[in-house]
Coordinates of C-alpha atoms in Angstrom, one line a residue:
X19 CA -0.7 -6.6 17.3
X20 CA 0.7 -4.8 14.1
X21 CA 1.9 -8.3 12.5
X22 CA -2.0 -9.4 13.2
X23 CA -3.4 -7.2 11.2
X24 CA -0.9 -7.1 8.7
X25 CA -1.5 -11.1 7.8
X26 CA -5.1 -9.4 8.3
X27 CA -5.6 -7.6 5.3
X28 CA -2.7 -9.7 3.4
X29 CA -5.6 -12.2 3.6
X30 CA -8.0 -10.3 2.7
X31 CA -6.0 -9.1 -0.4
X32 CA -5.7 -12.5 -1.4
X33 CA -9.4 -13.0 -1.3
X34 CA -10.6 -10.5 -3.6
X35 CA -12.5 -11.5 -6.9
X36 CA -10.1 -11.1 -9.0
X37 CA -10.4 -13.5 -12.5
X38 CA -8.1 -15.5 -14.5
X39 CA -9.6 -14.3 -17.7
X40 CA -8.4 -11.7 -19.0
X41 CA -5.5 -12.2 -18.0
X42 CA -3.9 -9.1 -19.2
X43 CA -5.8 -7.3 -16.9
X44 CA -6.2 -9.4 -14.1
X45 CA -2.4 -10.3 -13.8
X46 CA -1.3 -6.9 -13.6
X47 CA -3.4 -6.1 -10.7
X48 CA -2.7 -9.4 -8.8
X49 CA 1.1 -8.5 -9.3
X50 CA 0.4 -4.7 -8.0
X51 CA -1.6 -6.3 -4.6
X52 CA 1.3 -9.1 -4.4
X53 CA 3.9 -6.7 -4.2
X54 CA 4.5 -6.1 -0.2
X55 CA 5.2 -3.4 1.7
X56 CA 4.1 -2.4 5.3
X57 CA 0.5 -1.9 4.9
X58 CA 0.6 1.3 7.1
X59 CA -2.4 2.4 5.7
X60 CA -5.0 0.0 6.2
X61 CA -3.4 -1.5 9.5
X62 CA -3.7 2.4 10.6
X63 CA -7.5 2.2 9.8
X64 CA -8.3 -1.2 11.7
X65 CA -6.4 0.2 14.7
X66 CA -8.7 3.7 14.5
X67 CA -11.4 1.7 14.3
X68 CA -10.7 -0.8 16.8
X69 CA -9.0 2.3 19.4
X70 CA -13.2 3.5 19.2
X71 CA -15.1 0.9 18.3
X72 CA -13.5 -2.5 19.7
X73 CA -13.5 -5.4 18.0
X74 CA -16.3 -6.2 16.1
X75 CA -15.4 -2.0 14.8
X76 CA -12.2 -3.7 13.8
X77 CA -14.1 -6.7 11.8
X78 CA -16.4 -4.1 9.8
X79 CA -13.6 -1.7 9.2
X80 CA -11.5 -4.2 7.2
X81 CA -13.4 -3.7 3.8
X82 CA -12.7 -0.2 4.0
X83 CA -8.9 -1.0 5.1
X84 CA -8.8 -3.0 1.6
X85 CA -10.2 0.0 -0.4
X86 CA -7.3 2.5 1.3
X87 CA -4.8 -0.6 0.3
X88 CA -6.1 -1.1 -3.1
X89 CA -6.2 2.8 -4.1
X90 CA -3.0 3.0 -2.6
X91 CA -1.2 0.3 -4.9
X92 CA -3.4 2.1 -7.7
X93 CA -2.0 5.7 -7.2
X94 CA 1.4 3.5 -7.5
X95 CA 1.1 2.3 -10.4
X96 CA -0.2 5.3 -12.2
X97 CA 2.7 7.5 -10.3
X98 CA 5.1 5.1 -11.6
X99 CA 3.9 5.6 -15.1
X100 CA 3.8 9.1 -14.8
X101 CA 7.8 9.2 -13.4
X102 CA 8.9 6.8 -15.8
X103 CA 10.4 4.9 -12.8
X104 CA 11.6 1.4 -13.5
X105 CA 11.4 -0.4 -10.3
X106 CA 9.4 -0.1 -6.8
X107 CA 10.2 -2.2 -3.7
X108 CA 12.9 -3.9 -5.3
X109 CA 11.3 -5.5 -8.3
X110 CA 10.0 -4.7 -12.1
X111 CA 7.1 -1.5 -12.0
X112 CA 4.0 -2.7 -13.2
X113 CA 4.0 -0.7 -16.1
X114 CA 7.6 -2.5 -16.9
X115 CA 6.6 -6.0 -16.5
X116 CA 3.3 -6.0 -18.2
X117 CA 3.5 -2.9 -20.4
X118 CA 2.0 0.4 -20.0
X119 CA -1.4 -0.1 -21.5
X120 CA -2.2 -3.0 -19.5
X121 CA -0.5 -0.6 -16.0
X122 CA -3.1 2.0 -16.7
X123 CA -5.9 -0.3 -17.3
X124 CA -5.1 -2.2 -14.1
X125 CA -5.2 0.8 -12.1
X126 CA -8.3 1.9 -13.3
X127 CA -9.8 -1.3 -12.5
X128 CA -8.0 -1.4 -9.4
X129 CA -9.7 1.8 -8.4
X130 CA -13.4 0.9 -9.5
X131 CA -12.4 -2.3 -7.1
X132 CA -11.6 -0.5 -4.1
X133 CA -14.9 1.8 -4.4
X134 CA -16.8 -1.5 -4.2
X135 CA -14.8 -2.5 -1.5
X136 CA -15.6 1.0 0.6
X137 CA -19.6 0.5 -0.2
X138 CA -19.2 -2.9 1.8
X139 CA -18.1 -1.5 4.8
X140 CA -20.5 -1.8 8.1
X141 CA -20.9 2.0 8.9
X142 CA -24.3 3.5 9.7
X143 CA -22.4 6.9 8.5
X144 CA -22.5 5.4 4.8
X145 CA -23.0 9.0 3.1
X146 CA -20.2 10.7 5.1
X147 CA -17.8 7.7 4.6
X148 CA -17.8 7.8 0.9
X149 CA -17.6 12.0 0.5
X150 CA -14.6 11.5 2.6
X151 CA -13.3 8.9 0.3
X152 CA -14.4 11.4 -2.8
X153 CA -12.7 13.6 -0.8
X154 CA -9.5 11.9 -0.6
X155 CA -9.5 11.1 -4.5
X156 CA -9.8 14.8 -4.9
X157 CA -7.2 15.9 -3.2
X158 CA -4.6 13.8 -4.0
X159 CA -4.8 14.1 -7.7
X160 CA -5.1 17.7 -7.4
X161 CA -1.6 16.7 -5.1
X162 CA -0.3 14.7 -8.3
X163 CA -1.4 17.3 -10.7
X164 CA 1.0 20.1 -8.6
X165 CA 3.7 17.7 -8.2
X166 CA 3.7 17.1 -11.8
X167 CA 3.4 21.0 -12.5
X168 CA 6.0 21.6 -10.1
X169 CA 8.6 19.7 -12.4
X170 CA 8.2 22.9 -14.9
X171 CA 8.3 26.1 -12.6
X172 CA 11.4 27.7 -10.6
X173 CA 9.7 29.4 -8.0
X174 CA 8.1 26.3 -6.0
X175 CA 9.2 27.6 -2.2
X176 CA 8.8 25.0 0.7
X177 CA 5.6 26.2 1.5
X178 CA 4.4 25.6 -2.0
X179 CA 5.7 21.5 -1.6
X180 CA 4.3 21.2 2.0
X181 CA 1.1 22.0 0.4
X182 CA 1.4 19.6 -2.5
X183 CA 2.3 17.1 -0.2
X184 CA -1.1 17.9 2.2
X185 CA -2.4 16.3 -0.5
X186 CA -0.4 13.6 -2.7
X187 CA 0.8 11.6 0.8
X188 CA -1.5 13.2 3.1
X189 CA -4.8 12.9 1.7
X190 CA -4.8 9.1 2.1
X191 CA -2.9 9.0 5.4
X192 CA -6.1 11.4 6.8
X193 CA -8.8 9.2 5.6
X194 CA -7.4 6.1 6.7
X195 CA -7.3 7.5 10.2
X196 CA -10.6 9.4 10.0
X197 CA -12.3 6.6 8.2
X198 CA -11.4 3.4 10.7
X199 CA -12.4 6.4 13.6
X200 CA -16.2 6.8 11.6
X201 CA -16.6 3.1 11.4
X202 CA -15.6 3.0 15.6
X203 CA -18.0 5.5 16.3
X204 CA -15.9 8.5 16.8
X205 CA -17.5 11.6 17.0
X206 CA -17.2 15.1 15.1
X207 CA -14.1 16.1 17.1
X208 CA -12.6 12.6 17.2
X209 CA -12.8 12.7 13.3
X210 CA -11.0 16.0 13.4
X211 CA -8.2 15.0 15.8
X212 CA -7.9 12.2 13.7
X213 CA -7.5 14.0 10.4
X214 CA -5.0 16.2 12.1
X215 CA -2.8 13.4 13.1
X216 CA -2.8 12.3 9.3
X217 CA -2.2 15.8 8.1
X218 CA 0.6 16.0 10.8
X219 CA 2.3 12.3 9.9
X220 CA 1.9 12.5 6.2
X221 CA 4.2 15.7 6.1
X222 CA 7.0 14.0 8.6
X223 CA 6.6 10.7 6.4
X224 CA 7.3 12.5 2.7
X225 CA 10.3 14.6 4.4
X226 CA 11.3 11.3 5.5
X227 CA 11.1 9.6 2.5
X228 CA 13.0 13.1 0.3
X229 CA 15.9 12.2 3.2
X230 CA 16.1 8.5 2.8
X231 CA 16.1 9.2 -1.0
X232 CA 19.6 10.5 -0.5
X233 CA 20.4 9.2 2.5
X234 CA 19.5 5.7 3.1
X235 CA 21.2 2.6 2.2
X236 CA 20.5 1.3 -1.7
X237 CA 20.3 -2.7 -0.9
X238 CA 17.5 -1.8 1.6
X239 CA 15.9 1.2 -0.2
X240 CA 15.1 -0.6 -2.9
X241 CA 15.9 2.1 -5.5
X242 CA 18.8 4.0 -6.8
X243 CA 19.7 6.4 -4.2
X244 CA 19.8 10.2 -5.3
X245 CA 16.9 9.2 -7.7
X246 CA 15.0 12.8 -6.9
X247 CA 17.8 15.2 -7.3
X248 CA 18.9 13.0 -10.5
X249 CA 15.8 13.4 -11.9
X250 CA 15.0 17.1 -10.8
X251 CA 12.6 16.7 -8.5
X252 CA 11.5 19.5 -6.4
X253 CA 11.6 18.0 -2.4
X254 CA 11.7 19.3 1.0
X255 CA 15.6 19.1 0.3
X256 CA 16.1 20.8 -3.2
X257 CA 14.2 23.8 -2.7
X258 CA 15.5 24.2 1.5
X259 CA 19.3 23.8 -0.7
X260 CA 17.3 26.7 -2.8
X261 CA 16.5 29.3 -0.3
X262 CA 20.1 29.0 0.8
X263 CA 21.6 29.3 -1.8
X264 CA 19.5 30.1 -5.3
X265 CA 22.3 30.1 -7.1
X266 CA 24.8 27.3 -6.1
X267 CA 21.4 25.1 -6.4
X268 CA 19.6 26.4 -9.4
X269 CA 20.9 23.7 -12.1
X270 CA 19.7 21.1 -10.0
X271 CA 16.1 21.9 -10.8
X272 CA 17.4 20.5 -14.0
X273 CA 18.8 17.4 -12.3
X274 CA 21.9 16.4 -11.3
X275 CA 24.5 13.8 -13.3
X276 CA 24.3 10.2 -10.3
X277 CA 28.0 10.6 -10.3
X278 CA 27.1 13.9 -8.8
X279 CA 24.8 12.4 -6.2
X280 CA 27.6 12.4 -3.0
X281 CA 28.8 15.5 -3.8
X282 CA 24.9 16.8 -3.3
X283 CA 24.5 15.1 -0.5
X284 CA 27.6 17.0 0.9
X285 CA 26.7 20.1 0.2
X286 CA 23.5 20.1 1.6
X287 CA 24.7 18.5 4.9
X288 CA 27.2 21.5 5.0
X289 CA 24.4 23.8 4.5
X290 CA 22.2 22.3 7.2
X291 CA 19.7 21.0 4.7
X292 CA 19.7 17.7 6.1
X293 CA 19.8 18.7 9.6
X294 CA 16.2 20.9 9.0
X295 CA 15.0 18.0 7.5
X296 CA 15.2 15.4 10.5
X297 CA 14.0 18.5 12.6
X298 CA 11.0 19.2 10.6
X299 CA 10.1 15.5 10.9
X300 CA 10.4 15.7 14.1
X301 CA 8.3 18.6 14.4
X302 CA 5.8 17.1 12.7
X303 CA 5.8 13.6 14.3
X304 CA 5.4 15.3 17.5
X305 CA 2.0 17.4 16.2
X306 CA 0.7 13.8 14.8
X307 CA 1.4 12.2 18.2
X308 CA -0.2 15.3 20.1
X309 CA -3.2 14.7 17.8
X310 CA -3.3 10.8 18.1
X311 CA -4.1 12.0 22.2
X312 CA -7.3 12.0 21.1
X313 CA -7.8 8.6 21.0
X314 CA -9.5 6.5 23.9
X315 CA -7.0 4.4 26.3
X316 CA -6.3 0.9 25.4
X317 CA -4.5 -1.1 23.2
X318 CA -5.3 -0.5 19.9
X319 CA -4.6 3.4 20.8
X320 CA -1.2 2.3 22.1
X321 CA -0.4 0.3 18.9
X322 CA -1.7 2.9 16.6
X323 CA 0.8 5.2 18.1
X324 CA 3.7 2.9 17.7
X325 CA 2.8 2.4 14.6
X326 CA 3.0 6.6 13.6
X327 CA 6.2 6.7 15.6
X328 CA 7.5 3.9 13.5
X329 CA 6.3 5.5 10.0
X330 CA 8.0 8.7 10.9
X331 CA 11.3 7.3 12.0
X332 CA 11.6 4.0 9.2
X333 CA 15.4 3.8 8.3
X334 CA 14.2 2.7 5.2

């Protein structure tokens, strides 16, 4: 069911108005929309909507599972800019292909696109739909904006990151849940269950992602592994390595030579840093999945909860 509603909003990707002329703006964008990935996001939205709603929820949902797609790949871009990162999923950043200019102009128009795309969504809850969109775009700049603060300070504690993370990965992951739910017909305490489950999976999907950044394999991962320590960056990992031990750990707020990357990895396995890591995930996966028990019986329900078990535990 997944792999349906994958080629689902692939297709509808491909459909979108997007001109030839100019093609320095246009280009950029199709390369952003072209560029793959799971689509976890909108394929969680169409299975909300369908768990509630059924079918024809499904079939009006999918605009608004094209907005969550097209903000997402928007955020990319700009992130990418912002991190001076090279490459994402393998291949040339926007920003590197087409220059950076033309990667923030994209994005802007990339975001105008997927309010459009949200106001053609079949809900009879229009008003609440968008202020949970403005919502989202909110919260996960003011997520961005402490993520990017973060990269100055030395007293960021885990709790401080957990709460950054709320909103830079969770924000999104919340509405796509609570937005396909509001096109199904969920009510008030559906939308909250739902919201929870997001809250929930977004933090056991970033922890997951600060592990495979040192732990996964680099042909499959896509990117240099050890690119968050290298660079400085304060994760789940870093600052756990930090309470431990503040001052074994305290240059690597600086970053860490990539020679020096194994040797990191090490360390923190010795101090359990890894190990509280795939616990926490855990942890966190299970409160999503206790959340997701709000969901009617059926198989949408089932497939949306595969599909949070799979996000959570991805090798890569």
């Amino acid at each position: 069911m997944t792999a349906e509603l994958v080629a689902e909003v692939e297709a509808g990707l491909a459909t979108l108005d997007l001109p030839a002329d100019p093609a320095s703006l246009y280009d950029p964008v199709r390369y952003a929309l072209e560029s793959g990935g799971k689509r976890i996001r909108p394929v969680a939205l169409l299975l909300a909507a369908e768990a509630f709603g059924g079918a024809d929820a499904r079939r009006r949902a999918l605009p608004a599972a094209l907005a969550v797609e097209v903000f997402h790949n928007f955020t990319l871009v700009h992130d990418d800019i912002m991190d001076r990162s090279a490459t994402r999923r393998g291949r040339p950043c926007v920003h590197t292909r087409f220059g950076e200019a033309e990667a923030i102009l994209a994005g802007d128009l990339m975001h105008g696109l997927s309010v459009r795309l949200l106001g053609q969504t079949e809900t009879d809850r229009d008003a609440l739909a968008r202020r949970l969109f403005d919502r989202m775009v909110a919260r996960l700049c003011e997520g961005q904006a402490r993520d990017l603060a973060f990269e100055r300070q030395t007293g960021v504690s885990v709790e401080d990151y957990l709460g950054m993370i709320d909103d830079k990965t969770g924000a999104l992951l919340d509405l796509s849940l609570e937005l396909g739910a509001l096109v199904g017909g969920a009510d008030d305490a559906a939308l909250a269950a739902m919201r929870r489950a997001g809250h929930a999976l977004g933090r056991a999907f970033q922890i997951q992602d600060d592990l495979l950044d040192l732990t996964a394999d680099h042909a499959d991962w896509g990117k240099a592994i050890g690119g968050d320590i290298v660079a400085g960056k304060r994760t789940f990992l870093l600052l756990t390595a930090l309470e431990r031990d503040p001052d074994g750990w305290a240059p690597a707020l600086d970053g860490l030579p990539v020679e020096d990357v194994p040797d990191a990895r090490d360390r923190m396995d010795r101090l359990g840093v890894l190990a509280d890591a795939r616990t926490a995930v855990a942890d966190y996966a299970a409160a999503g999945l206790d959340a997701l028990g709000a969901l009617p019986p059926g198989e949408a329900s089932d497939a949306l909860r595969a599909l949070a078990l799979a996000l959570v535990g991805r090798a890569v």
